[in-house]
Coordinates of N, CA, C and O in Angstrom, one line a residue:
X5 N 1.5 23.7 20.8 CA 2.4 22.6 20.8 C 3.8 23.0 20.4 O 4.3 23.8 19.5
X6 N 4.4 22.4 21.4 CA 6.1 23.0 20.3 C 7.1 21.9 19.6 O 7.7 21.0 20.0
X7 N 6.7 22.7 18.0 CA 7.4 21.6 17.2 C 8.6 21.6 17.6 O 8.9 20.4 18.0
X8 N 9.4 22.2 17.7 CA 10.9 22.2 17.9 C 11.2 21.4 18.8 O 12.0 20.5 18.4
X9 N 10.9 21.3 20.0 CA 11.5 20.4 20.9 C 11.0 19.1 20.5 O 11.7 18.1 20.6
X10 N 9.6 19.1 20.1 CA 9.1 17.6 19.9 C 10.2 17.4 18.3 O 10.9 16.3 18.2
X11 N 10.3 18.0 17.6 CA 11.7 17.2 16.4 C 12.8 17.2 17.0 O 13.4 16.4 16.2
X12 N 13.7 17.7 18.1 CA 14.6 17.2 18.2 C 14.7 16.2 18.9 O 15.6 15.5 18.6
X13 N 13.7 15.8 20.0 CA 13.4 14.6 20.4 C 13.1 13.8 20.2 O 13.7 12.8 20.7
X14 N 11.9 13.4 19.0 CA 11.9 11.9 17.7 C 13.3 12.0 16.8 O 13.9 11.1 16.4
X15 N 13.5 13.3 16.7 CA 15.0 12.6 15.5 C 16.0 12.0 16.7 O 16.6 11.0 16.2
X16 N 16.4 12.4 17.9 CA 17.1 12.0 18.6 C 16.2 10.2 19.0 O 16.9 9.3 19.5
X17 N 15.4 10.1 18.8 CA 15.1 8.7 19.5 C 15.0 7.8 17.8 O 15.0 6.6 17.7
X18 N 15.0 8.5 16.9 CA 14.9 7.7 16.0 C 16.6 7.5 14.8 O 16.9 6.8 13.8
X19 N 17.2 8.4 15.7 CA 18.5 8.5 14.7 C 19.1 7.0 14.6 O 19.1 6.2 15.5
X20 N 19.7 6.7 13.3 CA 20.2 5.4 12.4 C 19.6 4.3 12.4 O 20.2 3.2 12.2
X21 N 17.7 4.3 12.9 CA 17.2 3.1 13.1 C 17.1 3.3 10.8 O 17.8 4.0 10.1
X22 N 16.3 2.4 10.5 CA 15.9 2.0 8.9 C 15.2 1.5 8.9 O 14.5 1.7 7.9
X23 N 14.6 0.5 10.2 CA 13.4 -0.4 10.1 C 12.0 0.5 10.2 O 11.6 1.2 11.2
X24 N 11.2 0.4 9.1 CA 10.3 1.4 8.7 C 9.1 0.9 10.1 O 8.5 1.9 10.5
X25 N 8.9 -0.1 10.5 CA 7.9 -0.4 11.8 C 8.2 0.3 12.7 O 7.6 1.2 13.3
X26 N 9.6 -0.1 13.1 CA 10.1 0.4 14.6 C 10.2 2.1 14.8 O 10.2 2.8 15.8
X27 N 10.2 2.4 13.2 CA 10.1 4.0 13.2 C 8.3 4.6 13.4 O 7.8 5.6 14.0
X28 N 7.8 3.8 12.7 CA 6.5 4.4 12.7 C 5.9 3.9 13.9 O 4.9 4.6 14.2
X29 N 6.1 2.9 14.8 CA 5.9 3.1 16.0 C 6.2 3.9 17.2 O 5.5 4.1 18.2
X30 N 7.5 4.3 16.8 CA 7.9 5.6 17.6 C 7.5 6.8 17.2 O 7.8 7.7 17.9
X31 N 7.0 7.0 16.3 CA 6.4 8.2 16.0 C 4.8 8.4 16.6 O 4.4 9.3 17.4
X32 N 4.3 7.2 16.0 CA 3.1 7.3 16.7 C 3.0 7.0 18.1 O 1.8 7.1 18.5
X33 N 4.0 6.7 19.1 CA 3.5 7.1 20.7 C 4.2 8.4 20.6 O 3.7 9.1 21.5
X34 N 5.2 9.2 19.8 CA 5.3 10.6 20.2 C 4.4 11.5 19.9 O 4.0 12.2 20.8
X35 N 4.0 11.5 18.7 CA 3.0 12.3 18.2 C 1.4 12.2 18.8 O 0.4 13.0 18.8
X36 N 1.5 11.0 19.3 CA 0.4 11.1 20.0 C 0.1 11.8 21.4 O -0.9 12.5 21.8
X37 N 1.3 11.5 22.3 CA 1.3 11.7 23.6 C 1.3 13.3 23.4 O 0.7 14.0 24.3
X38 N 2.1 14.1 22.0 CA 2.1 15.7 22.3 C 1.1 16.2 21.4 O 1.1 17.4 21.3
X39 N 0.2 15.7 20.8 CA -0.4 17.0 20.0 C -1.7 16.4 20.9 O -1.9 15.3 21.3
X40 N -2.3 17.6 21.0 CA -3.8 18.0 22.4 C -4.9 17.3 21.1 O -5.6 16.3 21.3
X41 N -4.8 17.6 20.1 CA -6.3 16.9 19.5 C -6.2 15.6 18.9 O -7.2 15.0 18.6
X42 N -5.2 15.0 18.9 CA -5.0 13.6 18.0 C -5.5 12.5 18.8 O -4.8 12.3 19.7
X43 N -6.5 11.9 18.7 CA -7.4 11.1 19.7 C -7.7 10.1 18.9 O -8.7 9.5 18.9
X44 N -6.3 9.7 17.8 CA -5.8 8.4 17.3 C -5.2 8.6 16.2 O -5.6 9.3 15.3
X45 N -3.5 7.8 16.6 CA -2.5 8.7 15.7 C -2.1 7.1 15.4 O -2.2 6.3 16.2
X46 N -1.8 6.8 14.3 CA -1.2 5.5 13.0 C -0.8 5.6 12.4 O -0.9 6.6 11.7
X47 N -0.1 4.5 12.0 CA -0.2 4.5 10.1 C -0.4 3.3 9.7 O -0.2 2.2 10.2
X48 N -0.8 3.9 8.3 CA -1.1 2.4 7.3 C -0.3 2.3 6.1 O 0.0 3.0 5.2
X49 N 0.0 1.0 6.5 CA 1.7 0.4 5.5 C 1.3 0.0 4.0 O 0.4 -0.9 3.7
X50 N 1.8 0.5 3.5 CA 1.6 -0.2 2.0 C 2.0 -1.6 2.0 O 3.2 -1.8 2.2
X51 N 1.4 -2.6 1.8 CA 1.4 -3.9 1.6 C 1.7 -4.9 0.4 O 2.5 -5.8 0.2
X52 N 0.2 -3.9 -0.6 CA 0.3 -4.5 -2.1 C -0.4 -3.5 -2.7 O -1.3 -2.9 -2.1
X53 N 0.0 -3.3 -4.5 CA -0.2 -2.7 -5.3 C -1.7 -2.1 -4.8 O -2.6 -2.9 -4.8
X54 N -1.8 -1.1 -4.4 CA -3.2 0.1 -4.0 C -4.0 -0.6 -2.8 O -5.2 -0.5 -2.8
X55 N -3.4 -1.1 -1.9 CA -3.8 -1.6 -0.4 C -2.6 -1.6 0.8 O -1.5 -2.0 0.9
X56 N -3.5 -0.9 1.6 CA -2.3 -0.3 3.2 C -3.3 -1.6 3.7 O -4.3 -2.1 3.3
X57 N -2.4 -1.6 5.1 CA -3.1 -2.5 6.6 C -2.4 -1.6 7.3 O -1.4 -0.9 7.1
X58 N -3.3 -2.0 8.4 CA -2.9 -1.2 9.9 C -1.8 -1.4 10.3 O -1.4 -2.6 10.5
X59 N -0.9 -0.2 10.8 CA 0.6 -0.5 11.0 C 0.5 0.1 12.7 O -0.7 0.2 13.1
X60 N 1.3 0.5 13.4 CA 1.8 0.7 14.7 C 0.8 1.9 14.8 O 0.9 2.9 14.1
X61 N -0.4 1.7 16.4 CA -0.8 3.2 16.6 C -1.2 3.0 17.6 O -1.2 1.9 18.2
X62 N -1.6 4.6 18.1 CA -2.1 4.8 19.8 C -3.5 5.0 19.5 O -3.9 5.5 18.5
X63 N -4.1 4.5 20.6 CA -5.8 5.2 20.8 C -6.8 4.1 20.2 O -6.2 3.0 19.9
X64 N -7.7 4.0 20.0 CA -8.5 2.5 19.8 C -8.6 1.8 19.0 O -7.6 1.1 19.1
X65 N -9.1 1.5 18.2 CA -9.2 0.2 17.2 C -9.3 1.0 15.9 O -10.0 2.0 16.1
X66 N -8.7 1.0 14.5 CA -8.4 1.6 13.5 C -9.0 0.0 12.6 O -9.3 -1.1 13.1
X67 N -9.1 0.7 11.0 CA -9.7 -0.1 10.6 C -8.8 -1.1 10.0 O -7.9 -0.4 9.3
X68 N -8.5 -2.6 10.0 CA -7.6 -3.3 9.5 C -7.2 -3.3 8.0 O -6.1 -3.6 7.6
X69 N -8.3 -3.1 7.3 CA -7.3 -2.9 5.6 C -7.7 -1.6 5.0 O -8.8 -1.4 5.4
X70 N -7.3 -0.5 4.2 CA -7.9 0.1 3.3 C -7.5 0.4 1.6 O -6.4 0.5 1.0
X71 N -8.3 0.4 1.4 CA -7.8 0.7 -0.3 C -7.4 2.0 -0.6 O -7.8 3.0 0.0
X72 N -6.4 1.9 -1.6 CA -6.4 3.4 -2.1 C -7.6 3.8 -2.5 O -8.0 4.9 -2.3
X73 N -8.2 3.2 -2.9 CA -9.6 3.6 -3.9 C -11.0 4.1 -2.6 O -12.3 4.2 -2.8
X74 N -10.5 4.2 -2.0 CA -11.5 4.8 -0.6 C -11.3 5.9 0.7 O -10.1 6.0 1.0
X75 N -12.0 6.4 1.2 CA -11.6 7.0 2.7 C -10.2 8.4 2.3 O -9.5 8.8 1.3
X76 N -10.4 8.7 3.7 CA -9.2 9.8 3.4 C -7.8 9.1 3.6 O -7.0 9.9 3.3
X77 N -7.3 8.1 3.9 CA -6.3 7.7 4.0 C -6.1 7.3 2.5 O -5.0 7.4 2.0
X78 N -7.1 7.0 1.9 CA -6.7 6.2 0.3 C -6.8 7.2 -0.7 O -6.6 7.0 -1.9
X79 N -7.0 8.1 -0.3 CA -6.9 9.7 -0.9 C -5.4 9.9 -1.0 O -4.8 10.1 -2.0
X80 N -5.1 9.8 0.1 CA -3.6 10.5 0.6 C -2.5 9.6 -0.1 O -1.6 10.1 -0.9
X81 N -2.6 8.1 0.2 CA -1.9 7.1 -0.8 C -2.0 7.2 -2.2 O -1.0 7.2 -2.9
X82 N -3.6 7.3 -2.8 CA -3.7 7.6 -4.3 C -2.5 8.8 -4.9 O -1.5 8.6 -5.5
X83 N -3.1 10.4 -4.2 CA -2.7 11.2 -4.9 C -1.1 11.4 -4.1 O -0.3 11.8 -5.0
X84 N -0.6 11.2 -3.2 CA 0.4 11.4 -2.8 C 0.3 12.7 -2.1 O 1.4 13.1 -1.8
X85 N -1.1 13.7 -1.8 CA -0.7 15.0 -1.3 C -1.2 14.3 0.5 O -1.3 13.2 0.9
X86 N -1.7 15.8 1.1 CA -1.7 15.4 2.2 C -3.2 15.5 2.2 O -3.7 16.2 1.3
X87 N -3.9 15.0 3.0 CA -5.4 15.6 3.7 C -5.9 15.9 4.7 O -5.9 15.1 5.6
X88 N -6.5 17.3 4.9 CA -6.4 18.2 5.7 C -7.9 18.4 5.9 O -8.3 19.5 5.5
X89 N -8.8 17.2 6.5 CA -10.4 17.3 6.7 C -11.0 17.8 7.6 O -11.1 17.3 8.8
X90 N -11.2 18.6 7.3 CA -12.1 19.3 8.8 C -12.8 19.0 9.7 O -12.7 19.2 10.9
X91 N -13.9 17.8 8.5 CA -15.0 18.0 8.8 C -15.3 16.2 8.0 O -15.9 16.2 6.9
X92 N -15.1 15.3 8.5 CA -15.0 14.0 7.6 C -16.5 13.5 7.1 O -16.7 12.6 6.2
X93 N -17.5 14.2 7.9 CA -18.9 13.9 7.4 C -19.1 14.7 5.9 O -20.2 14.7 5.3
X94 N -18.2 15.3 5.5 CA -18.3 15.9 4.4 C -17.2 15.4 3.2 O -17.0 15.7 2.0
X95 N -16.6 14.7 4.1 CA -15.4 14.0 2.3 C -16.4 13.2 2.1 O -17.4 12.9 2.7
X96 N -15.9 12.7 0.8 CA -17.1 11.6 -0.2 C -16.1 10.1 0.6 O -14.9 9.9 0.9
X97 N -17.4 9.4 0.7 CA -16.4 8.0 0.6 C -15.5 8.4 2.0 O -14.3 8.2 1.8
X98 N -15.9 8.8 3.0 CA -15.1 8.4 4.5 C -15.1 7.0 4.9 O -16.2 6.4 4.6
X99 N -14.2 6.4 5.4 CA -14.5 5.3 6.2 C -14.5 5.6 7.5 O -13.5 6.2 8.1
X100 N -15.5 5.3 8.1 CA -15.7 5.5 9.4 C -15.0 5.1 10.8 O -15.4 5.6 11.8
X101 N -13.9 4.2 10.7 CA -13.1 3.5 11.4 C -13.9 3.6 13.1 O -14.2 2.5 13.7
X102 N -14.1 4.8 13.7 CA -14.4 5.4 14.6 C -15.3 6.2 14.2 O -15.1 6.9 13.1
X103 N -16.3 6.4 14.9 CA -17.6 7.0 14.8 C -17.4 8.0 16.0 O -18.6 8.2 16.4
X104 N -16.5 8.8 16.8 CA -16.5 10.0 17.3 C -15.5 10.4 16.3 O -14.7 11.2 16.9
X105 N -15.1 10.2 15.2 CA -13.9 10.9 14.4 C -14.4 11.9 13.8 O -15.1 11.6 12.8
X106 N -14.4 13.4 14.1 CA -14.7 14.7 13.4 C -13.6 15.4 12.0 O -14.0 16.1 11.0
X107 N -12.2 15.1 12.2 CA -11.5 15.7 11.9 C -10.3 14.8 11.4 O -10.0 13.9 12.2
X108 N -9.7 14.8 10.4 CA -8.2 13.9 10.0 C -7.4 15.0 9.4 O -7.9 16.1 9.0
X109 N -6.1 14.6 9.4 CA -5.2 14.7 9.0 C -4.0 14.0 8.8 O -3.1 13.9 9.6
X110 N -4.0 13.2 7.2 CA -3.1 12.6 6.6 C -2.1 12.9 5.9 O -2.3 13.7 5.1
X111 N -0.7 12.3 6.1 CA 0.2 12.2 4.9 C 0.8 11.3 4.8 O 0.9 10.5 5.7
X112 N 1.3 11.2 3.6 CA 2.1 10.1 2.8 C 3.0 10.2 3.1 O 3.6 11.2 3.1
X113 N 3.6 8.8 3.5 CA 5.0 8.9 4.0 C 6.3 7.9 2.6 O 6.2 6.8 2.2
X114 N 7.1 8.5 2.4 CA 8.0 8.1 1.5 C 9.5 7.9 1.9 O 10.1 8.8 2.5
X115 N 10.0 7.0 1.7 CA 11.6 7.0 1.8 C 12.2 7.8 0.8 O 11.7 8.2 -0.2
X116 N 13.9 7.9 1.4 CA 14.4 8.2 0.3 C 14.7 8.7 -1.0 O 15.0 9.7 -1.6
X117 N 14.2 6.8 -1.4 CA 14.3 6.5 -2.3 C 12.7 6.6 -3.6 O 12.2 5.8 -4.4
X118 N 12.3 7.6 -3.1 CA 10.6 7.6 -2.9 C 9.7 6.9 -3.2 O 8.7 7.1 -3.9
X119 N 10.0 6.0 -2.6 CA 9.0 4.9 -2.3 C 7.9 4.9 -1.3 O 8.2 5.0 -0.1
X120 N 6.4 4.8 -1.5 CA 5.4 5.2 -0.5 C 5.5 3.9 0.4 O 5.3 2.8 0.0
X121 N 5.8 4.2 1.7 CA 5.8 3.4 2.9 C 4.6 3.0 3.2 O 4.4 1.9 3.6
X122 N 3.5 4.1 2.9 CA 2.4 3.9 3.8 C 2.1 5.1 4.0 O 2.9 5.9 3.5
X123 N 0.5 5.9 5.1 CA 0.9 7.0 5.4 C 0.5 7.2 7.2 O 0.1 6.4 8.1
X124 N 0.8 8.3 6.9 CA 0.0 8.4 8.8 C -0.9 9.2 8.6 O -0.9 10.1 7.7
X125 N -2.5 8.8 9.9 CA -2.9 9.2 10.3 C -3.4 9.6 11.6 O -3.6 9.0 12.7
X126 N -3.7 11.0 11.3 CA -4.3 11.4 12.8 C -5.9 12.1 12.7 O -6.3 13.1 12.2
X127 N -6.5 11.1 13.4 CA -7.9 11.4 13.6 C -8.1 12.1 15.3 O -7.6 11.7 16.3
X128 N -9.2 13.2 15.0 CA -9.5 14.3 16.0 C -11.2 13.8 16.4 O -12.0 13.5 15.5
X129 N -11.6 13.9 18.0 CA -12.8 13.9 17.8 C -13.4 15.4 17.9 O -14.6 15.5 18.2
X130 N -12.5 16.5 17.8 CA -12.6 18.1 17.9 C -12.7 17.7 16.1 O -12.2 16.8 15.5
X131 N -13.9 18.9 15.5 CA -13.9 19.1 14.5 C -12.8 20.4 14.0 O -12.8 21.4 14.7
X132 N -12.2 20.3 13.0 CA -11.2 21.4 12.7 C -9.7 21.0 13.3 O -8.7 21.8 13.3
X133 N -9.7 19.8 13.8 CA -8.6 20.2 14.8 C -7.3 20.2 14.1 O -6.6 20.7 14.9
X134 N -6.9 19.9 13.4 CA -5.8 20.3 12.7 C -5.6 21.3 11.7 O -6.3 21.7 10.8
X135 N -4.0 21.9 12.2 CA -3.7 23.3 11.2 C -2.5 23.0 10.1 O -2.0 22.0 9.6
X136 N -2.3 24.2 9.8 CA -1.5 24.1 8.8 C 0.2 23.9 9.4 O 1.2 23.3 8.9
X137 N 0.1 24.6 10.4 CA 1.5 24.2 11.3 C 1.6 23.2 11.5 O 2.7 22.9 11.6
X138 N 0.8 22.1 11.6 CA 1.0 21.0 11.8 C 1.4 20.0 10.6 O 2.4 19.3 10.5
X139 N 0.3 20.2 9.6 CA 1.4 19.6 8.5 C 2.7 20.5 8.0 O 3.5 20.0 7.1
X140 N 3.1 22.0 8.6 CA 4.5 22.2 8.2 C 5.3 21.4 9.1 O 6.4 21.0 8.8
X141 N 4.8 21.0 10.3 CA 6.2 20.4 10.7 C 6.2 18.6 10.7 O 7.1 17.9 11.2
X142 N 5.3 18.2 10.2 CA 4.9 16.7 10.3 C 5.7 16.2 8.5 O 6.3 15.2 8.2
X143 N 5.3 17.3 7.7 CA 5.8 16.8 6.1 C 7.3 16.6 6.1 O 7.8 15.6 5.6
X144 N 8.2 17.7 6.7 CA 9.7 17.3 6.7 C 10.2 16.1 8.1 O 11.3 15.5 8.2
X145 N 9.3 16.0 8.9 CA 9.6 15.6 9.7 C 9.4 13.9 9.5 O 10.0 13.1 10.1
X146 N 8.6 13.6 8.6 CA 8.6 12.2 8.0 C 9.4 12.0 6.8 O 9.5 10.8 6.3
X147 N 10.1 13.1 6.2 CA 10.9 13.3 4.8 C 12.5 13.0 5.8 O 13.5 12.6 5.2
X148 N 12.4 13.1 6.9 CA 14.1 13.0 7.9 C 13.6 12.1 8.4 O 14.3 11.2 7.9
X149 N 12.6 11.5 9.3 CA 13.0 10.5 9.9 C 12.9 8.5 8.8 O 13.4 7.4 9.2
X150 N 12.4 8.8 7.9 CA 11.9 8.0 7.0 C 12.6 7.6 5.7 O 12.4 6.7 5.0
X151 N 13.7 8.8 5.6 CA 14.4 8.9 4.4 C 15.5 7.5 4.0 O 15.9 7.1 2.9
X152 N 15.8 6.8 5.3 CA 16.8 5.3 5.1 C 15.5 4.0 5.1 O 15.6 2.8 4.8
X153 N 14.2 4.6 5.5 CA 13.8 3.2 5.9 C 13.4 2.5 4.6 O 13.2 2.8 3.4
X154 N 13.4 1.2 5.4 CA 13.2 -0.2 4.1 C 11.9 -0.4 4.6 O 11.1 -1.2 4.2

């Protein structure tokens, strides 16, 4: 995959927007259409005090609410790091959203002002399928395009 050209092209389609939807839906048809394993790319918006709902995504039906207190996405909201699952029949407390989902990879997305937006995820039906390049270039790349939004 080449990060480089895929960041100059979301920061170029996303420069002086703020509106935190209209960004996170443009991320997720970019990031979907370029990375080969992501076979459902979202995010889930922080709503209220320790609960996301499904925000803007590509690929099939995602689950409509989750707690922080659950799943790898409520991992990633809880502690604020990223999660990098291999192998999702092995985290405790998966939510299944999709039953060909082998693999995730989550992060928290924050404004600015660091405030948790919500985070994204990308679910693989390849087990392993995400690297470590991938959250190097996905962690600053939501730290720039997310840093004005409301």
């Amino acid at each position: 995959m080449d990060y480089e050209t895929a960041t100059k092209e979301i920061l170029a389609l996303t420069h002086g927007e703020t509106d935190a939807v209209a960004l996170m839906a443009t991320l997720a048809c970019e990031i979907h259409a370029r990375h080969p394993f992501s076979d459902w790319t979202g995010f889930y918006r922080v709503v209220a005090p320790e609960l996301m709902k499904i925000g803007p995504y590509q690929g099939g039906h995602g689950c409509l609410v989750i707690p922080f207190s659950r799943g790898v996405c409520g991992a990633c909201a809880r502690s604020g790091q990223v999660q990098n699952v291999p192998d999702v029949d092995a985290f405790p407390d998966h939510i299944a959203c999709s039953s060909t989902t082998r693999s995730e990879l989550v992060l928290p997305v924050w404004n600015g002002a660091g405030r948790l937006l919500g985070v994204l995820d990308l679910d693989s039906n390849t087990p392993a399928a995400f690297t470590k390049a991938d959250k190097d270039w996905l962690v600053p790349l939501l730290a720039t395009v997310f840093r004005d939004a409301a």
